[in-house]
Structure formats: structure tokens, C-alpha cells
CSV table of C-alpha atoms in Angstrom, one decimal:
chain,number,residue,atom,x,y,z
A,27,MET,CA,24.6,15.4,13.5
A,28,LYS,CA,24.5,11.4,13.1
A,29,ILE,CA,22.2,9.5,11.3
A,30,LEU,CA,21.3,5.8,11.5
A,31,HIS,CA,19.9,3.9,8.5
A,32,LEU,CA,17.8,1.1,9.6
A,33,ASP,CA,16.7,0.1,5.6
A,34,THR,CA,18.5,-0.1,2.5
A,35,ASN,CA,17.3,2.8,0.1
A,36,HIS,CA,18.7,4.4,-2.8
A,37,GLU,CA,22.1,5.1,-2.6
A,38,LEU,CA,21.3,9.0,-3.1
A,39,LEU,CA,19.9,9.7,0.0
A,40,ILE,CA,23.0,8.7,2.5
A,41,ASN,CA,25.2,10.2,-0.8
A,42,GLN,CA,23.4,13.7,-0.4
A,43,LEU,CA,23.0,13.9,3.2
A,44,ASN,CA,27.1,13.3,3.1
A,45,ASP,CA,27.2,16.2,0.9
A,46,LEU,CA,25.3,18.2,3.2
A,47,GLY,CA,27.9,17.3,6.5
A,48,PHE,CA,25.7,14.9,8.2
A,49,THR,CA,27.4,11.6,9.7
A,50,ASN,CA,25.6,8.3,8.2
A,51,HIS,CA,25.8,5.0,9.9
A,52,GLU,CA,24.3,1.8,8.1
A,53,ASP,CA,22.9,-1.0,10.4
A,54,TYR,CA,20.4,-3.5,8.6
A,55,LYS,CA,20.8,-6.3,10.6
A,56,SER,CA,20.9,-5.8,14.4
A,57,SER,CA,18.0,-6.3,16.5
A,58,LYS,CA,15.5,-4.0,17.6
A,59,GLN,CA,17.0,-4.6,21.1
A,60,ASP,CA,20.6,-3.7,19.8
A,61,VAL,CA,19.4,-0.7,18.1
A,62,GLU,CA,17.8,0.6,21.3
A,63,ALA,CA,20.9,0.2,22.8
A,64,LYS,CA,22.7,2.3,21.1
A,65,ILE,CA,20.2,4.6,19.7
A,66,ALA,CA,20.8,7.3,22.1
A,67,GLU,CA,23.8,8.2,20.3
A,68,TYR,CA,22.1,9.5,16.8
A,69,LYS,CA,19.8,12.6,15.8
A,70,GLY,CA,18.1,11.0,13.0
A,71,ILE,CA,16.5,7.9,12.0
A,72,ILE,CA,15.8,6.8,8.2
A,73,ILE,CA,14.0,3.6,8.1
A,74,ARG,CA,11.1,2.1,5.6
A,75,SER,CA,9.4,-0.6,7.9
A,76,ARG,CA,11.9,-2.7,9.6
A,77,PHE,CA,10.2,-2.7,12.9
A,78,THR,CA,7.8,-0.2,14.8
A,79,ILE,CA,9.2,2.8,16.2
A,80,ASP,CA,7.3,2.7,19.8
A,81,GLU,CA,7.3,4.4,23.0
A,82,GLN,CA,10.3,2.1,24.6
A,83,PHE,CA,12.5,2.8,21.7
A,84,LEU,CA,11.5,6.6,21.8
A,85,ASP,CA,12.5,6.9,25.6
A,86,LYS,CA,15.7,5.5,24.6
A,87,ALA,CA,16.3,7.8,21.6
A,88,ILE,CA,17.2,10.7,24.2
A,89,ASN,CA,18.7,12.9,21.4
A,90,LEU,CA,16.6,11.8,18.8
A,91,LYS,CA,15.6,14.7,16.5
A,92,PHE,CA,13.7,13.4,13.4
A,93,ILE,CA,12.7,10.2,12.0
A,94,GLY,CA,12.6,9.9,8.1
A,95,ARG,CA,10.4,7.2,6.4
A,96,VAL,CA,11.3,6.3,3.2
A,97,GLY,CA,7.4,5.9,2.2
A,98,ALA,CA,4.0,7.2,2.8
A,99,GLY,CA,2.3,5.5,5.5
A,100,LEU,CA,3.5,6.3,9.7
A,101,GLU,CA,1.5,3.6,11.1
A,102,ASN,CA,4.8,1.8,12.4
A,103,ILE,CA,5.6,4.8,14.4
A,104,ASP,CA,4.1,6.3,17.6
A,105,CYS,CA,3.5,9.3,15.7
A,106,GLU,CA,1.8,11.0,18.7
A,107,TYR,CA,4.6,10.4,21.1
A,108,ALA,CA,7.2,11.3,19.0
A,109,GLU,CA,6.0,14.5,18.6
A,110,LYS,CA,5.4,15.0,22.5
A,111,LYS,CA,8.9,14.3,22.2
A,112,GLY,CA,9.9,17.0,19.8
A,113,VAL,CA,10.7,14.4,17.0
A,114,THR,CA,9.9,15.7,13.5
A,115,LEU,CA,8.4,13.0,11.0
A,116,PHE,CA,9.3,12.9,7.8
A,117,ASN,CA,7.5,10.7,5.1
A,118,ALA,CA,7.7,11.0,1.4
A,119,PRO,CA,3.8,10.4,-0.1
A,120,GLU,CA,5.2,12.6,-2.8
A,121,GLY,CA,7.6,10.0,-4.2
A,122,ASN,CA,5.6,6.6,-4.8
A,123,ARG,CA,1.8,8.6,-5.7
A,124,ASN,CA,2.8,8.4,-9.6
A,125,ALA,CA,3.9,4.8,-9.3
A,126,VAL,CA,0.6,4.1,-7.1
A,127,GLY,CA,-1.5,5.9,-9.7
A,128,GLU,CA,-0.5,3.4,-12.6
A,129,HIS,CA,-0.6,0.7,-10.7
A,130,ALA,CA,-3.8,1.0,-9.6
A,131,LEU,CA,-5.0,2.1,-13.3
A,132,GLY,CA,-3.1,-1.1,-14.5
A,133,MET,CA,-4.6,-3.9,-12.2
A,134,LEU,CA,-8.3,-2.2,-13.1
A,135,LEU,CA,-7.6,-2.5,-16.8
A,136,SER,CA,-6.0,-6.3,-16.8
A,137,LEU,CA,-9.2,-7.0,-14.5
A,138,PHE,CA,-11.8,-5.6,-17.2
A,139,ASN,CA,-9.8,-7.4,-19.8
A,140,LYS,CA,-9.2,-10.6,-17.8
A,141,LEU,CA,-5.4,-10.2,-18.9
A,142,ASN,CA,-3.9,-12.6,-16.5
A,143,LYS,CA,-6.9,-15.1,-16.9
A,144,ALA,CA,-6.3,-14.8,-20.7
A,145,ASP,CA,-2.4,-15.0,-20.8
A,146,LYS,CA,-2.5,-18.2,-18.4
A,147,GLU,CA,-5.0,-19.8,-20.7
A,148,VAL,CA,-2.9,-19.5,-24.0
A,149,ARG,CA,0.3,-20.8,-22.4
A,150,GLN,CA,-1.4,-23.8,-21.6
A,151,GLY,CA,-2.9,-24.2,-25.6
A,152,LYS,CA,-6.4,-22.7,-24.7
A,153,TRP,CA,-7.8,-20.0,-27.2
A,154,LEU,CA,-11.4,-18.9,-25.5
A,155,ARG,CA,-12.1,-15.6,-26.9
A,156,GLU,CA,-15.7,-15.5,-25.9
A,157,ALA,CA,-15.0,-16.7,-22.5
A,158,ASN,CA,-12.2,-13.6,-22.2
A,159,ARG,CA,-14.5,-10.6,-23.7
A,160,GLY,CA,-13.8,-7.5,-21.8
A,161,LEU,CA,-15.3,-4.5,-20.6
A,162,GLU,CA,-14.5,-1.2,-21.3
A,163,LEU,CA,-14.0,1.4,-18.5
A,164,ASP,CA,-15.6,4.3,-20.3
A,165,GLY,CA,-19.2,5.0,-19.2
A,166,LYS,CA,-18.2,3.5,-15.3
A,167,ILE,CA,-18.1,5.7,-12.0
A,168,ILE,CA,-15.0,5.4,-10.1
A,169,GLY,CA,-15.6,5.8,-6.3
A,170,LEU,CA,-12.2,6.7,-4.2
A,171,ILE,CA,-11.9,6.2,-0.4
A,172,GLY,CA,-9.1,8.8,0.8
A,173,TYR,CA,-8.1,11.8,-1.6
A,174,GLY,CA,-4.9,12.7,-0.6
A,175,ASN,CA,-1.3,12.0,-2.5
A,176,MET,CA,-2.2,9.1,-3.9
A,177,GLY,CA,-6.1,9.4,-4.6
A,178,LYS,CA,-5.5,12.6,-6.9
A,179,ALA,CA,-2.5,10.4,-8.5
A,180,PHE,CA,-4.6,7.9,-9.4
A,181,ALA,CA,-7.5,10.3,-10.3
A,182,LYS,CA,-5.1,12.2,-12.4
A,183,LYS,CA,-4.7,9.0,-14.6
A,184,LEU,CA,-8.2,8.4,-15.2
A,185,ARG,CA,-8.8,12.2,-16.8
A,186,GLY,CA,-8.2,10.2,-20.5
A,187,PHE,CA,-11.2,8.3,-19.7
A,188,ASP,CA,-14.9,8.8,-20.1
A,189,VAL,CA,-15.4,7.9,-16.5
A,190,GLU,CA,-17.0,10.0,-13.5
A,191,VAL,CA,-14.6,9.5,-10.7
A,192,LEU,CA,-16.1,10.4,-7.0
A,193,CYS,CA,-14.2,10.6,-4.0
A,194,TYR,CA,-14.9,10.3,-0.1
A,195,ASP,CA,-12.7,11.8,2.5
A,196,ILE,CA,-12.7,12.6,6.4
A,197,LYS,CA,-11.4,16.2,5.0
A,198,ALA,CA,-13.6,18.6,3.6
A,199,ASN,CA,-13.1,20.2,0.2
A,200,VAL,CA,-10.7,17.9,-1.0
A,201,GLY,CA,-12.2,17.9,-4.5
A,202,ASP,CA,-10.9,19.1,-7.5
A,203,ASP,CA,-11.2,19.4,-11.5
A,204,ASN,CA,-10.3,15.5,-11.3
A,205,CYS,CA,-12.7,14.2,-9.0
A,206,ARG,CA,-15.9,15.4,-7.3
A,207,GLN,CA,-16.1,15.1,-3.2
A,208,VAL,CA,-19.6,13.3,-2.2
A,209,SER,CA,-20.8,11.4,0.7
A,210,LEU,CA,-19.9,7.7,1.7
A,211,LYS,CA,-23.6,7.1,1.1
A,212,LYS,CA,-23.4,8.6,-2.2
A,213,LEU,CA,-20.4,7.1,-3.3
A,214,GLN,CA,-21.8,3.7,-2.4
A,215,GLU,CA,-25.1,4.4,-4.2
A,216,LYS,CA,-23.2,5.1,-7.5
A,217,ALA,CA,-19.8,3.4,-8.0
A,218,ASP,CA,-19.2,0.9,-10.1
A,219,ILE,CA,-15.5,0.8,-8.9
A,220,LEU,CA,-14.0,1.3,-5.5
A,221,SER,CA,-10.5,2.1,-5.1
A,222,LEU,CA,-8.7,2.5,-1.6
A,223,HIS,CA,-6.4,5.5,-1.0
A,224,THR,CA,-6.2,5.5,2.6
A,225,PRO,CA,-3.5,5.0,5.6
A,226,GLN,CA,-3.9,2.8,8.3
A,227,THR,CA,-5.4,4.3,11.0
A,228,PRO,CA,-8.0,3.1,13.8
A,229,LEU,CA,-11.3,4.5,10.8
A,230,THR,CA,-9.7,2.3,8.4
A,231,LEU,CA,-8.8,-0.8,10.0
A,232,GLU,CA,-11.3,-3.3,8.9
A,233,MET,CA,-13.1,-0.8,7.2
A,234,VAL,CA,-14.2,-3.4,4.0
A,235,ASN,CA,-16.1,-5.2,6.1
A,236,ALA,CA,-19.7,-7.1,5.0
A,237,GLU,CA,-22.0,-4.3,6.1
A,238,PHE,CA,-19.5,-1.7,4.4
A,239,ILE,CA,-20.0,-3.9,1.1
A,240,ASN,CA,-23.4,-4.6,1.4
A,241,ASN,CA,-24.1,-1.0,1.4
A,242,PHE,CA,-23.2,-0.4,-2.1
A,243,LYS,CA,-26.2,-0.6,-4.3
A,244,LYS,CA,-24.6,-2.3,-7.3
A,245,PRO,CA,-22.1,-5.0,-7.5
A,246,PHE,CA,-18.4,-3.2,-7.9
A,247,TRP,CA,-15.1,-4.1,-8.4
A,248,LEU,CA,-12.3,-3.5,-5.6
A,249,ILE,CA,-8.7,-1.9,-6.0
A,250,ASN,CA,-6.8,-1.5,-2.8
A,251,THR,CA,-3.3,-0.4,-3.1
A,252,ALA,CA,-3.2,1.0,0.3
A,253,ARG,CA,-3.0,-0.8,3.4
A,254,GLY,CA,-4.1,-4.7,3.6
A,255,LYS,CA,-6.0,-4.5,7.0
A,256,SER,CA,-8.4,-2.0,5.5
A,257,VAL,CA,-10.3,-5.2,4.2
A,258,VAL,CA,-11.7,-8.1,6.2
A,259,THR,CA,-10.4,-10.7,3.7
A,260,GLU,CA,-13.0,-13.6,4.6
A,261,ASP,CA,-16.2,-10.9,3.8
A,262,LEU,CA,-14.2,-9.5,0.4
A,263,VAL,CA,-14.0,-13.7,-0.5
A,264,SER,CA,-17.8,-13.9,0.3
A,265,ALA,CA,-18.4,-10.9,-1.7
A,266,LEU,CA,-16.5,-12.2,-4.6
A,267,ASP,CA,-18.1,-15.8,-4.3
A,268,SER,CA,-21.6,-14.1,-4.3
A,269,GLY,CA,-21.4,-11.8,-6.9
A,270,LYS,CA,-21.6,-8.9,-4.9
A,271,ILE,CA,-17.7,-7.6,-5.6
A,272,LEU,CA,-17.3,-8.5,-9.7
A,273,GLY,CA,-13.4,-8.6,-9.0
A,274,ALA,CA,-10.4,-7.3,-7.1
A,275,GLY,CA,-7.1,-6.2,-7.6
A,276,LEU,CA,-5.0,-6.3,-4.5
A,277,ASP,CA,-1.4,-4.9,-3.6
A,278,VAL,CA,-1.7,-5.4,-0.2
A,279,LEU,CA,-3.1,-8.0,2.2
A,280,GLU,CA,-4.2,-8.1,5.9
A,281,TYR,CA,-2.1,-11.0,6.5
A,282,GLU,CA,1.3,-9.0,5.8
A,283,LYS,CA,3.8,-8.8,8.6
A,284,THR,CA,4.2,-5.1,10.3
A,285,SER,CA,7.5,-4.8,8.0
A,286,PHE,CA,5.4,-5.1,5.1
A,287,GLU,CA,8.3,-7.0,3.3
A,288,ASN,CA,6.9,-10.6,3.8
A,289,LEU,CA,2.7,-11.9,3.9
A,290,PHE,CA,3.2,-14.9,6.7
A,291,LYS,CA,5.8,-17.3,6.9
A,292,ILE,CA,5.2,-19.5,4.0
A,293,ASP,CA,8.0,-22.3,2.5
A,294,GLU,CA,7.9,-22.4,-1.2
A,295,PRO,CA,7.1,-26.0,-1.3
A,296,LYS,CA,4.2,-25.7,1.1
A,297,PHE,CA,3.2,-22.9,-1.5
A,298,ARG,CA,3.2,-24.6,-4.5
A,299,TRP,CA,1.2,-27.5,-2.8
A,300,MET,CA,-1.4,-24.9,-2.1
A,301,ARG,CA,-1.5,-23.7,-5.6
A,302,LYS,CA,-2.5,-27.7,-6.7
A,303,GLY,CA,-5.1,-27.8,-4.7
A,304,LYS,CA,-3.6,-29.6,-2.4
A,305,LYS,CA,-3.9,-29.3,1.7
A,306,SER,CA,-2.3,-26.6,3.5
A,307,ASN,CA,-1.7,-24.5,6.8
A,308,LEU,CA,-2.7,-21.2,4.9
A,309,PRO,CA,-5.9,-19.0,5.3
A,310,GLU,CA,-9.1,-20.4,3.7
A,311,ALA,CA,-9.7,-16.8,2.3
A,312,PHE,CA,-6.2,-16.3,0.8
A,313,GLN,CA,-6.3,-20.1,-0.9
A,314,TYR,CA,-9.8,-18.7,-2.6
A,315,LEU,CA,-7.9,-15.4,-3.9
A,316,VAL,CA,-5.0,-17.2,-5.1
A,317,ASN,CA,-7.1,-19.7,-7.0
A,318,ALA,CA,-9.8,-16.9,-8.4
A,319,ASP,CA,-9.4,-15.7,-11.7
A,320,ASN,CA,-11.3,-12.2,-11.1
A,321,VAL,CA,-8.4,-11.5,-8.4
A,322,ILE,CA,-4.9,-9.9,-9.0
A,323,LEU,CA,-2.4,-10.2,-6.4
A,324,THR,CA,1.1,-8.4,-6.3
A,325,PRO,CA,3.3,-8.3,-3.2
A,326,HIS,CA,2.9,-4.4,-1.7
A,327,VAL,CA,4.6,-3.1,-5.0
A,328,ALA,CA,2.6,-0.7,-6.4
A,329,GLY,CA,4.5,2.3,-5.3
A,330,TRP,CA,7.6,0.1,-6.1
A,331,THR,CA,9.1,1.1,-9.3
A,332,VAL,CA,12.5,2.0,-10.3
A,333,GLU,CA,11.5,5.8,-10.2
A,334,SER,CA,10.1,6.1,-7.2
A,335,ASN,CA,12.9,4.4,-5.5
A,336,ILE,CA,14.9,7.6,-6.8
A,337,LYS,CA,12.1,9.7,-6.0
A,338,LEU,CA,11.3,8.5,-2.2
A,339,ALA,CA,15.0,9.1,-1.2
A,340,GLN,CA,15.2,12.7,-3.3
A,341,THR,CA,12.2,13.7,-0.9
A,342,ILE,CA,13.7,12.8,2.5
A,343,VAL,CA,16.6,14.5,1.4
A,344,ASN,CA,14.8,17.7,0.6
A,345,LYS,CA,12.6,17.3,4.0
A,346,ILE,CA,15.8,17.2,6.0
A,347,LYS,CA,17.7,19.7,4.3
A,348,ALA,CA,14.8,22.1,4.5
A,349,LYS,CA,14.5,21.5,8.3
A,350,PHE,CA,18.3,21.1,9.7
A,351,CYS,CA,20.6,23.3,6.9
């Protein structure tokens, strides 16, 4: 069985597939059109998020048996059409769920203790103790939307704190010893902190908008390690400006390209000018986030650790082996 690898991954993935008797070809640079021209030769594809696998692509992949997505989400693949054509889909949320849980907790603690702000000020020679008085997590109510692999991993990390953890999910009976499942209305009534752990679907696109935010009874903190397009950035900025949202930890942004590897095209000089307060062509809402002391931004790396790199690859190998060996 010939497998085409379209993105680089940990070397164990190809090495172990070779050991299992598969033939592995690597193509990390060809255009989607060029890949389509040869995809009929392959029975397997390994991809992260280089391009969208749509109906046109799948129609050309006449011998395809499986697609391995080295990551959690499958929004870059037309899953319904792939399954209709008998293509098995493998993803690997088990591989980076721990990393995502740790990253979400790190963002939350950094926001509560103003670590980024304080660090920047000390480096500038400022010693502002009262201005950097922090908050404690104990006693807070944390609401999770989405309680799959990622939500469960975050809830597990919270067990050492004296907090109440609630979750809302479209699936019934997903709660466990670490988290109590409630209605969305109840979560919005009680939560001091909201953390998103949902895939990108029609239900989650622009989910966190002005109406959604205003349905929260209390001002709250937002953590998003899920998908950027779940949050309407302009509405988030309005809520940050008004104090309805007290701060935000954002590993993802709605401006991300489909590949997740880039935001939008930014040349470095322009980005530096924007940070100095000069004019740029970047969205006004994004400029607000960059300059806000109560916002932490990371480049879609919550699940991007040395360990998860290994675990993601191993998960895909294990699933291919279980199905085809």
C-alpha cells in the first residue's frame, strides 16, 4: 500500500509505517493541482493542514483507502464525501490533548497573575507591585464548551484547584468526576471563566458573538485553544473594552489561514510598525488584541509540544496498523 505524506511529521511515523510494509512517498512542496494529478497512485494520505481535501480532490483519488490527519480537527477534509467514497478517516486528538490542557491552564494562570504584563514592565525598569496584584483561581467556576478529548484533559488539570468545573456539550451524558454537565444557560449564569474545546463545525462558527457574550450573567475570562473562527473578534474586542470580558488567552484567531501555519500575510517591518502604534493595514480588532495587557496571544501552538509531536505520529500509526495490518 502506497502512502503519500503531504506534511512533515515526527520521523517515527514514516519509519514505523516502513517497518509495517507500507511504501511511503513524501511531497511537501507540490501544489494541490500537482498532487491531484498523481493522487490516483496512492491508497493512503497523511496530512496536517496543508490544503483542503475536497470533492474534486477525492474524485481524483480513485484508489484512496484512508486519510490520516496528524491533529485533532477534520474541518479541512470533506468528511461526508470521503466516507461516502469508502475512505477511512483517522485523526489523533489523543496525541495532543494533554498539551492543550496544559496550555489552557498556563494561559489562565498567566492572565490571573498578570505574568506577561509584569515581565514586560520589569524588563523596562518598572517595579509596579500593586498594579500587578493577581487573582487566585480557587473558588472560581470554570465553564467548558465542548467536553471531548481536549475538554476532558483541561478538566483533569484543574483537579488540584478548589474550583467548580461545568461543561456544555451537544452530546448527552459526557460529564464525569472532573466536570458536571449543564445546559448552556446554566453555564452562562454561573461561569467566571469560559474555555472553548470545540471542533470547527457550522454550529461553532462565530459561536462567541455579542449575543452569546451578553448572555453571561457575570463578567468572565475567555480561553480559546480550539478554533479561531468560533470567536467574532470584533465582538470580543467590544466586550474587552467594556469589561464584559475581563481578559482573554487566545491560541487561535479567526484570521488564520486554512493551513493553520500562517495568520494573514504580514511582512515583519509592517508588524513592527503596528506594534509601535503606527498605521498599518492589519484589522483594527487585531491591533487592539496585540496592544491589550489583559490578552495573551500564541500562534496556534497549544497542542504543539515535543511530546505531542511524538504522540500524534504514534496515534496515527496505531490506527492505520489496527485497520490495515
